[in-house]
Coordinates of C-alpha atoms and ligand atoms in Angstrom, one line a residue:
M1 CA 115.8 141.7 56.6
K2 CA 117.3 138.5 58.0
Q3 CA 115.9 139.2 61.5
K4 CA 112.4 139.9 60.0
L5 CA 112.5 136.6 58.2
M6 CA 113.5 134.8 61.4
F7 CA 110.6 136.4 63.3
L8 CA 108.2 135.4 60.6
C9 CA 109.4 131.8 60.7
V10 CA 109.1 131.6 64.5
F11 CA 105.7 133.2 64.5
T12 CA 104.5 130.8 61.8
F13 CA 105.9 127.8 63.7
L14 CA 104.1 128.8 66.9
Q15 CA 100.9 129.7 65.2
I16 CA 98.1 127.2 66.1
S17 CA 95.5 126.5 63.4
C18 CA 92.3 127.5 65.0
Y19 CA 89.3 125.5 64.0
K20 CA 85.6 125.9 64.4
V21 CA 84.4 123.0 66.5
A22 CA 81.0 121.8 67.4
V23 CA 80.8 119.4 70.4
V24 CA 77.5 117.4 70.6
G25 CA 76.8 116.5 74.2
T26 CA 77.6 118.6 77.3
G27 CA 78.3 115.8 79.9
Y28 CA 81.6 115.6 81.7
V29 CA 83.3 114.5 78.5
G30 CA 81.7 116.9 76.0
L31 CA 81.8 119.9 78.4
V32 CA 85.4 119.3 79.5
M33 CA 86.6 118.7 75.9
G34 CA 84.7 121.8 74.6
A35 CA 86.1 124.1 77.3
A36 CA 89.6 122.7 76.9
L37 CA 89.6 123.0 73.1
A38 CA 88.4 126.6 73.5
D39 CA 91.4 127.1 75.8
F40 CA 93.6 125.8 73.1
G41 CA 92.4 128.6 70.9
H42 CA 89.7 127.0 68.9
T43 CA 86.2 128.4 68.5
V44 CA 83.9 125.9 70.1
Q45 CA 80.1 125.5 70.2
C46 CA 78.8 123.0 72.7
V47 CA 75.3 121.8 71.9
D48 CA 72.8 119.6 73.7
I49 CA 69.2 118.7 73.3
V50 CA 68.5 119.4 77.0
Q51 CA 67.5 123.1 77.0
E52 CA 67.8 123.4 80.9
K53 CA 71.5 122.3 80.7
I54 CA 72.2 124.9 78.0
N55 CA 70.4 127.6 80.0
Q56 CA 72.5 126.8 83.1
L57 CA 75.7 126.9 81.0
N58 CA 74.8 130.2 79.5
K59 CA 74.4 131.6 83.0
G60 CA 77.9 130.2 83.9
I61 CA 76.3 127.5 86.0
I62 CA 78.2 124.2 85.5
P63 CA 75.7 121.2 85.9
I64 CA 78.5 118.8 86.9
Y65 CA 81.2 118.9 89.5
E66 CA 84.7 118.8 87.9
P67 CA 87.6 120.6 89.6
G68 CA 88.9 123.4 87.3
L69 CA 86.0 123.1 84.8
E70 CA 84.1 126.2 86.0
E71 CA 87.1 128.5 85.6
L72 CA 87.8 127.1 82.1
V73 CA 84.1 127.6 81.0
V74 CA 83.9 131.1 82.5
K75 CA 87.2 132.2 81.0
N76 CA 86.5 130.9 77.5
T77 CA 82.9 132.0 77.4
A78 CA 84.0 135.5 78.3
S79 CA 86.6 135.5 75.4
Q80 CA 83.8 134.2 73.2
K81 CA 85.8 131.2 72.2
L82 CA 83.2 129.0 73.9
S83 CA 79.4 129.1 73.5
F84 CA 76.4 126.9 74.2
S85 CA 73.2 126.2 72.2
T86 CA 70.5 123.8 71.5
N87 CA 70.6 124.6 67.8
I88 CA 72.6 121.6 66.7
Q89 CA 71.9 122.1 63.0
H90 CA 73.4 125.6 63.1
A91 CA 76.4 124.6 65.2
L92 CA 77.2 121.7 62.8
E93 CA 76.9 123.9 59.7
Q94 CA 79.4 126.4 61.2
A95 CA 81.8 123.7 62.3
E96 CA 84.9 122.3 60.5
I97 CA 85.2 119.6 63.1
I98 CA 82.2 117.8 64.6
I99 CA 82.8 116.0 67.9
L100 CA 80.2 113.5 69.1
A101 CA 80.4 113.2 72.9
V102 CA 77.0 112.0 73.8
G103 CA 76.3 109.4 76.4
T104 CA 76.3 105.7 75.4
P105 CA 74.8 104.2 78.6
M106 CA 74.5 100.5 79.4
R107 CA 71.2 98.8 78.6
Q108 CA 69.6 96.2 80.9
D109 CA 71.2 93.4 78.9
G110 CA 74.7 94.9 79.2
T111 CA 75.0 96.2 75.7
A112 CA 76.0 99.8 75.0
D113 CA 73.1 102.0 73.9
A114 CA 74.5 104.1 71.0
S115 CA 71.1 105.5 70.0
A116 CA 72.1 109.1 70.9
I117 CA 75.0 108.8 68.5
F118 CA 72.8 107.7 65.6
A119 CA 70.2 110.4 66.5
A120 CA 72.9 113.1 66.2
L121 CA 74.2 111.5 63.0
E122 CA 70.8 112.3 61.3
T123 CA 71.7 116.0 61.6
V124 CA 75.3 115.4 60.6
A125 CA 74.1 113.7 57.4
D126 CA 71.8 116.6 56.6
V127 CA 74.6 119.2 57.2
L128 CA 77.2 117.3 55.1
Q129 CA 74.9 117.7 52.0
D130 CA 76.5 121.1 51.6
H131 CA 79.7 119.4 50.3
V132 CA 81.9 121.4 52.8
Y133 CA 84.6 119.1 54.1
R134 CA 84.2 118.3 57.8
I135 CA 85.7 115.8 60.2
V136 CA 83.2 113.7 62.2
C137 CA 85.1 112.8 65.4
I138 CA 83.6 110.1 67.6
K139 CA 84.6 110.8 71.2
S140 CA 81.9 108.7 72.9
T141 CA 82.7 105.2 74.0
V142 CA 81.0 103.1 71.2
P143 CA 81.0 99.4 70.4
I144 CA 83.9 98.2 68.4
G145 CA 83.1 98.7 64.7
T146 CA 80.8 101.7 65.2
A147 CA 83.1 104.2 63.4
D148 CA 83.3 102.0 60.3
L149 CA 79.5 101.6 60.4
I150 CA 79.1 105.4 60.6
K151 CA 81.5 105.9 57.7
N152 CA 79.4 103.6 55.5
M153 CA 76.1 105.1 56.6
L154 CA 77.3 108.7 55.9
A155 CA 78.9 107.6 52.6
E156 CA 75.4 106.4 51.5
R157 CA 73.9 109.7 52.4
C158 CA 76.6 112.2 51.5
T159 CA 79.0 112.7 48.6
T160 CA 82.3 111.0 49.4
G161 CA 85.2 113.3 50.0
S162 CA 83.1 115.9 51.9
F163 CA 83.9 114.2 55.3
D164 CA 86.2 111.9 57.2
V165 CA 85.1 109.9 60.3
V166 CA 87.7 109.4 63.0
S167 CA 87.6 107.7 66.4
N168 CA 89.2 109.6 69.3
P169 CA 88.3 107.8 72.5
E170 CA 88.6 109.6 75.9
F171 CA 90.4 108.5 79.0
L172 CA 89.1 111.0 81.4
R173 CA 88.6 110.1 85.1
E174 CA 85.7 111.8 86.9
G175 CA 86.9 114.2 89.5
C176 CA 90.1 114.9 87.4
A177 CA 88.7 115.1 83.9
V178 CA 90.2 118.6 83.2
K179 CA 93.7 117.5 84.3
D180 CA 93.4 114.2 82.3
F181 CA 92.4 116.2 79.2
M182 CA 95.2 118.8 79.6
E183 CA 97.8 116.3 80.6
P184 CA 96.9 112.9 79.0
E185 CA 99.4 110.1 78.8
R186 CA 98.4 109.6 75.2
V187 CA 96.1 110.7 72.5
I188 CA 94.6 107.8 70.5
V189 CA 93.2 108.4 67.0
G190 CA 91.5 106.0 64.7
A191 CA 91.8 107.4 61.2
T192 CA 93.0 106.3 57.8
S193 CA 92.9 109.7 56.0
P194 CA 96.2 111.6 56.2
K195 CA 94.2 114.8 55.9
A196 CA 92.1 114.0 58.9
V197 CA 95.1 112.9 60.9
A198 CA 96.9 116.2 60.2
I199 CA 93.8 118.2 61.3
L200 CA 93.5 116.2 64.5
Q201 CA 97.2 116.9 65.2
E202 CA 96.5 120.6 64.8
L203 CA 93.4 120.3 67.0
Y204 CA 95.6 119.0 69.8
Q205 CA 98.6 121.2 68.9
P206 CA 99.2 122.3 72.6
L207 CA 99.5 118.6 73.5
Q208 CA 101.8 118.0 70.6
Q209 CA 104.1 120.8 72.0
K210 CA 104.2 118.9 75.3
H211 CA 105.4 115.8 73.3
I212 CA 102.4 113.7 74.5
P213 CA 102.3 110.5 72.4
F214 CA 99.8 110.8 69.5
F215 CA 99.1 107.3 68.4
V216 CA 97.3 106.8 65.1
T217 CA 95.7 103.5 64.1
D218 CA 92.5 102.4 62.4
S219 CA 89.1 103.1 64.0
A220 CA 88.2 99.6 65.2
T221 CA 91.6 99.4 66.9
A222 CA 91.2 102.7 68.6
E223 CA 87.7 101.6 69.9
T224 CA 89.3 98.4 71.1
I225 CA 92.1 100.3 72.9
K226 CA 89.4 102.2 74.9
Y227 CA 87.5 99.1 76.0
A228 CA 90.5 96.9 76.6
S229 CA 92.1 99.7 78.7
N230 CA 89.1 100.1 80.9
A231 CA 88.5 96.4 81.2
F232 CA 92.1 95.8 82.2
L233 CA 91.9 98.5 84.9
A234 CA 88.7 96.9 86.2
I235 CA 90.4 93.5 86.3
K236 CA 93.2 95.1 88.3
I237 CA 90.8 96.4 90.9
A238 CA 88.7 93.2 91.1
Y239 CA 92.0 91.3 91.5
I240 CA 93.4 93.4 94.3
N241 CA 90.1 93.2 96.1
E242 CA 90.2 89.4 96.0
I243 CA 93.8 89.5 97.2
A244 CA 92.7 91.8 100.0
E245 CA 90.1 89.2 101.1
L246 CA 92.9 86.6 101.1
C247 CA 95.1 88.9 103.2
Q248 CA 92.3 89.3 105.8
K249 CA 92.3 85.5 106.2
T250 CA 96.1 85.1 106.2
G251 CA 96.9 88.2 108.3
A252 CA 99.1 89.5 105.5
N253 CA 99.2 93.3 104.9
I254 CA 97.4 94.1 101.7
F255 CA 99.0 97.5 101.4
D256 CA 102.5 96.0 101.6
V257 CA 101.4 93.4 99.1
A258 CA 100.2 96.1 96.7
H259 CA 103.3 98.2 97.3
G260 CA 105.6 95.2 96.7
M261 CA 103.7 94.2 93.5
G262 CA 103.7 97.8 92.2
L263 CA 107.5 97.9 92.4
D264 CA 107.5 95.6 89.4
S265 CA 107.3 97.9 86.4
R266 CA 105.4 95.2 84.5
I267 CA 102.6 95.5 87.1
G268 CA 102.7 99.2 87.9
N269 CA 101.6 100.7 91.2
K270 CA 98.3 102.3 90.1
F271 CA 94.8 100.8 90.4
L272 CA 96.0 98.4 93.1
T273 CA 94.2 100.1 96.0
P274 CA 91.6 97.8 97.6
G275 CA 88.2 99.3 98.2
P276 CA 84.4 98.5 98.2
G277 CA 84.5 97.5 94.5
Y278 CA 84.7 99.6 91.4
G279 CA 81.6 101.7 90.4
G280 CA 81.1 104.7 88.2
S281 CA 79.6 105.3 84.7
C282 CA 82.4 103.6 82.9
F283 CA 84.0 100.5 84.2
P284 CA 80.7 98.6 84.8
K285 CA 79.3 99.8 81.4
D286 CA 82.5 99.2 79.4
T287 CA 83.3 95.7 80.8
N288 CA 79.7 94.6 80.2
A289 CA 79.7 96.1 76.7
L290 CA 83.0 94.4 75.8
L291 CA 81.6 91.1 77.1
K292 CA 78.4 91.5 75.0
K293 CA 80.5 92.4 71.9
A294 CA 82.5 89.2 72.3
E295 CA 79.3 87.2 72.9
A296 CA 77.9 88.6 69.6
L297 CA 81.1 87.3 68.0
A298 CA 80.5 83.8 69.6
M299 CA 83.4 84.1 72.1
D300 CA 83.6 84.6 75.9
L301 CA 86.0 87.0 77.5
R302 CA 86.4 84.8 80.6
T303 CA 88.9 87.2 82.4
V304 CA 86.5 90.2 81.9
R305 CA 83.5 88.1 83.0
A306 CA 85.4 87.0 86.1
A307 CA 86.2 90.6 87.0
I308 CA 82.5 91.6 86.7
E309 CA 81.4 88.7 88.8
A310 CA 84.2 89.2 91.4
N311 CA 83.4 92.9 91.6
D312 CA 79.6 92.3 92.0
A313 CA 80.2 89.7 94.7
H314 CA 82.6 92.0 96.5
K315 CA 80.1 94.8 96.7
K316 CA 77.2 92.5 97.7
N317 CA 79.3 91.0 100.5
L318 CA 80.0 94.3 102.2
V319 CA 76.6 94.1 104.1
N320 CA 77.6 90.7 105.5
K321 CA 80.8 92.2 106.8
V322 CA 78.9 94.9 108.6
A323 CA 76.5 92.4 110.0
A324 CA 79.4 90.4 111.4
L325 CA 80.5 93.5 113.3
V326 CA 77.1 93.9 115.1
P327 CA 76.2 91.5 117.9
G328 CA 72.8 90.1 117.2
G329 CA 72.9 91.1 113.6
L330 CA 71.4 94.1 111.7
T331 CA 67.7 93.8 112.2
G332 CA 66.4 96.8 114.1
K333 CA 69.9 98.4 114.2
A334 CA 71.0 101.8 112.8
V335 CA 73.9 101.9 110.4
A336 CA 75.8 105.1 109.3
V337 CA 76.8 104.9 105.7
L338 CA 79.7 107.4 105.2
G339 CA 80.3 108.1 101.5
L340 CA 77.8 107.6 98.7
A341 CA 79.8 108.7 95.6
F342 CA 81.5 105.9 93.7
K343 CA 84.8 107.6 94.5
A344 CA 86.0 110.9 96.1
N345 CA 85.9 114.2 94.3
T346 CA 82.7 113.5 92.4
D347 CA 79.0 113.8 93.1
D348 CA 78.3 110.7 90.8
V349 CA 76.7 107.7 92.4
R350 CA 76.2 105.6 89.3
E351 CA 77.0 101.9 90.1
S352 CA 78.4 103.1 93.4
A353 CA 79.0 100.3 96.0
A354 CA 76.8 102.5 98.3
I355 CA 73.7 101.4 96.4
D356 CA 74.4 97.7 97.0
V357 CA 75.2 98.4 100.7
I358 CA 72.1 100.6 101.4
N359 CA 69.8 98.1 99.7
G360 CA 71.4 95.2 101.6
L361 CA 71.1 97.0 104.9
L362 CA 67.4 97.7 104.3
E363 CA 66.8 94.1 103.3
H364 CA 68.4 93.1 106.7
G365 CA 65.9 95.3 108.5
A366 CA 68.4 98.0 109.4
T367 CA 67.8 101.8 109.5
V368 CA 70.2 103.7 107.4
Y369 CA 71.8 107.2 108.1
A370 CA 73.7 108.3 105.1
Y371 CA 76.1 111.2 104.6
D372 CA 78.2 112.4 101.7
P373 CA 79.6 115.9 101.2
L374 CA 78.5 116.1 97.5
A375 CA 76.5 113.1 96.3
M376 CA 73.4 113.1 98.5
P377 CA 71.2 114.9 96.0
N378 CA 72.0 112.3 93.4
M379 CA 71.5 109.4 95.8
K380 CA 68.2 110.8 97.0
K381 CA 66.9 110.3 93.4
I382 CA 67.7 106.6 93.6
V383 CA 67.1 105.8 97.3
P384 CA 64.7 108.4 98.8
N385 CA 63.6 106.3 101.8
I386 CA 66.6 106.6 104.1
H387 CA 67.8 109.3 106.5
Y388 CA 70.3 111.8 105.0
A389 CA 72.4 113.4 107.6
A390 CA 73.9 116.9 107.5
S391 CA 77.3 115.7 108.6
A392 CA 79.2 112.5 109.3
Q393 CA 78.8 113.2 113.1
E394 CA 75.1 113.5 112.7
A395 CA 74.9 110.2 110.9
L396 CA 77.1 108.5 113.5
Q397 CA 75.2 109.8 116.5
H398 CA 72.3 107.5 115.8
A399 CA 74.4 104.5 114.7
D400 CA 75.1 101.1 116.1
A401 CA 77.7 100.5 113.4
A402 CA 79.2 102.4 110.5
I403 CA 80.7 101.8 107.0
V404 CA 83.1 104.1 105.1
L405 CA 82.6 103.7 101.4
T406 CA 84.1 106.8 99.8
E407 CA 87.6 108.1 100.5
W408 CA 86.6 111.7 101.2
E409 CA 89.3 113.7 102.9
E410 CA 87.0 114.7 105.8
F411 CA 86.5 111.1 106.8
K412 CA 90.2 110.6 107.4
N413 CA 89.9 112.6 110.6
L414 CA 87.7 110.0 112.2
K415 CA 89.8 108.0 114.5
A416 CA 89.4 104.2 114.8
S417 CA 91.1 101.5 116.8
N418 CA 90.5 97.7 116.3
K419 CA 87.7 98.4 113.9
K420 CA 85.9 100.7 116.4
L421 CA 85.3 104.4 116.0
C422 CA 87.0 105.8 119.1
K423 CA 84.7 108.6 120.3
L424 CA 81.5 106.6 119.8
N425 CA 83.0 103.1 120.4
I426 CA 80.9 101.7 117.6
P427 CA 82.1 99.1 115.1
V428 CA 83.2 100.5 111.7
L429 CA 83.9 98.8 108.4
D430 CA 86.5 101.0 106.7
T431 CA 86.4 99.7 103.1
R432 CA 88.8 102.4 101.9
N433 CA 91.3 101.9 104.8
I434 CA 91.5 105.7 105.4
L435 CA 90.6 106.1 109.1
R436 CA 93.5 107.0 111.3
E437 CA 94.4 104.4 113.8
S438 CA 94.5 106.2 117.2
Ligands
LIG1 C1 87.5 105.4 84.4 C2 88.9 105.3 83.8 O1 89.9 105.5 84.7 C3 89.0 106.4 82.7 O2 90.2 106.3 82.0 C4 87.8 106.3 81.7 O3 87.9 107.3 80.7 C5 86.5 106.4 82.4 O4 86.5 105.3 83.4 P1 86.3 106.8 86.3 O5 85.3 105.7 86.1 O6 85.9 108.2 86.3 O7 87.4 106.6 85.1 O8 87.0 106.5 87.7 P2 88.4 105.8 88.2 O9 89.2 106.8 88.9 O10 89.0 105.0 87.1 O11 87.8 104.8 89.3 C6 86.8 103.8 88.9 C7 86.4 103.0 90.1 O12 87.5 102.2 90.5 C8 86.0 103.8 91.3 O13 84.9 103.2 91.9 C9 87.2 103.8 92.2 O14 86.9 103.9 93.6 C10 87.8 102.4 91.9 N1 89.2 102.2 92.2 C11 90.1 102.9 91.4 C12 89.6 101.4 93.2 O15 88.8 100.7 93.9 N2 91.0 101.2 93.4 C13 91.9 101.8 92.6 O16 93.1 101.6 92.9 C14 91.4 102.8 91.6

């Protein structure tokens, strides 16, 4: 009898509450989160308004490049824990937890466009009329105060008590989003309802078992943690790139400077690698959105503004650095641009330094031969009128000069000496400092 009781207790302790989850948005956040939650044991429907995306996913075709994502999607689709649909209403009706993971891109004026969130909320408000308790979890990066706004909006439309709104910002890096979800350094939850907190803890049970910090605060604070974290990382990068400029003039070794700085635990050794300037779909968007939020509150975040300005100047100055390497300047010359993605292990070119460099080279009258192992299809949509090479070697064979912008592994085999590519003896600007000195 005693043994049986013990077994029952152990089984109960290990049992994970499995929830029915609907994830709205199948971008790299929504798709990664949906697949990972299905792997945790929940039943997940990922929904999107783009029929083509859902068609591809239902064929096991993953529309984005994320290491480990395809395996996760295929495994959990096969076990029927994960499914894809454009029928948002039906998915939300079935769900106990609704996760909003739609894009909130930057507008021209720098503010965050949360219209996709509010469009999805129309369906959420309709579904909540059935008085079945659900959690509305905001995963997308939204302006500070948005969760509270949504709470009030839904409270006007739905009977109170039939829902809780929580904020649960993501900290996923493109190219390692699956790893960052499965092994986060913390889970941040903005919620005041103990019931909602308990359900979120069960949703993330496998992470709880790994003793990953699960920090609960209010929604506005959780939203601020997201923006303040990204802005601080952006400041670190803009800062180290300026120090790198200083080192070039003083002859100091920027890598030793970064290493020496990083040995101080108050600074930390991450995000101190100099490069062409930060890009991607997050840092530029989030720093500008934070700045705009402050402006709307009649204050200026001078440190964040300085980071944005420093980063923009750094990216724009890269062309001048290439021009300085080419006797007689760039007009009529051919330049190989190696690397188009905003960083390695992604096909994403959003806000990539390569866009600034290519436009600058064209303005200087140069001919551009570009190569990237993954990102060329995306760059062709933005900059169609340059040459796209099938390999780095093909791009280089035409070139009078070269610039390395993305830290792809295959570029590390190019040998350089005194800022010249050895075999071809052409000047090279290695913005990632990855070329092997021969
Ligand atoms: C970032 C945040 O890291 C992540 O937590 C958030 O959820 C989304 O935004 P991501 O934009 O995918 O992730 O890329 P990240 O790896 O942070 O790099 C951002 C940019 O900074 C890239 O252009 C990268 O090349 C650059 N970078 C990063 C540096 O130049 N030096 C560094 O040391 C680190």
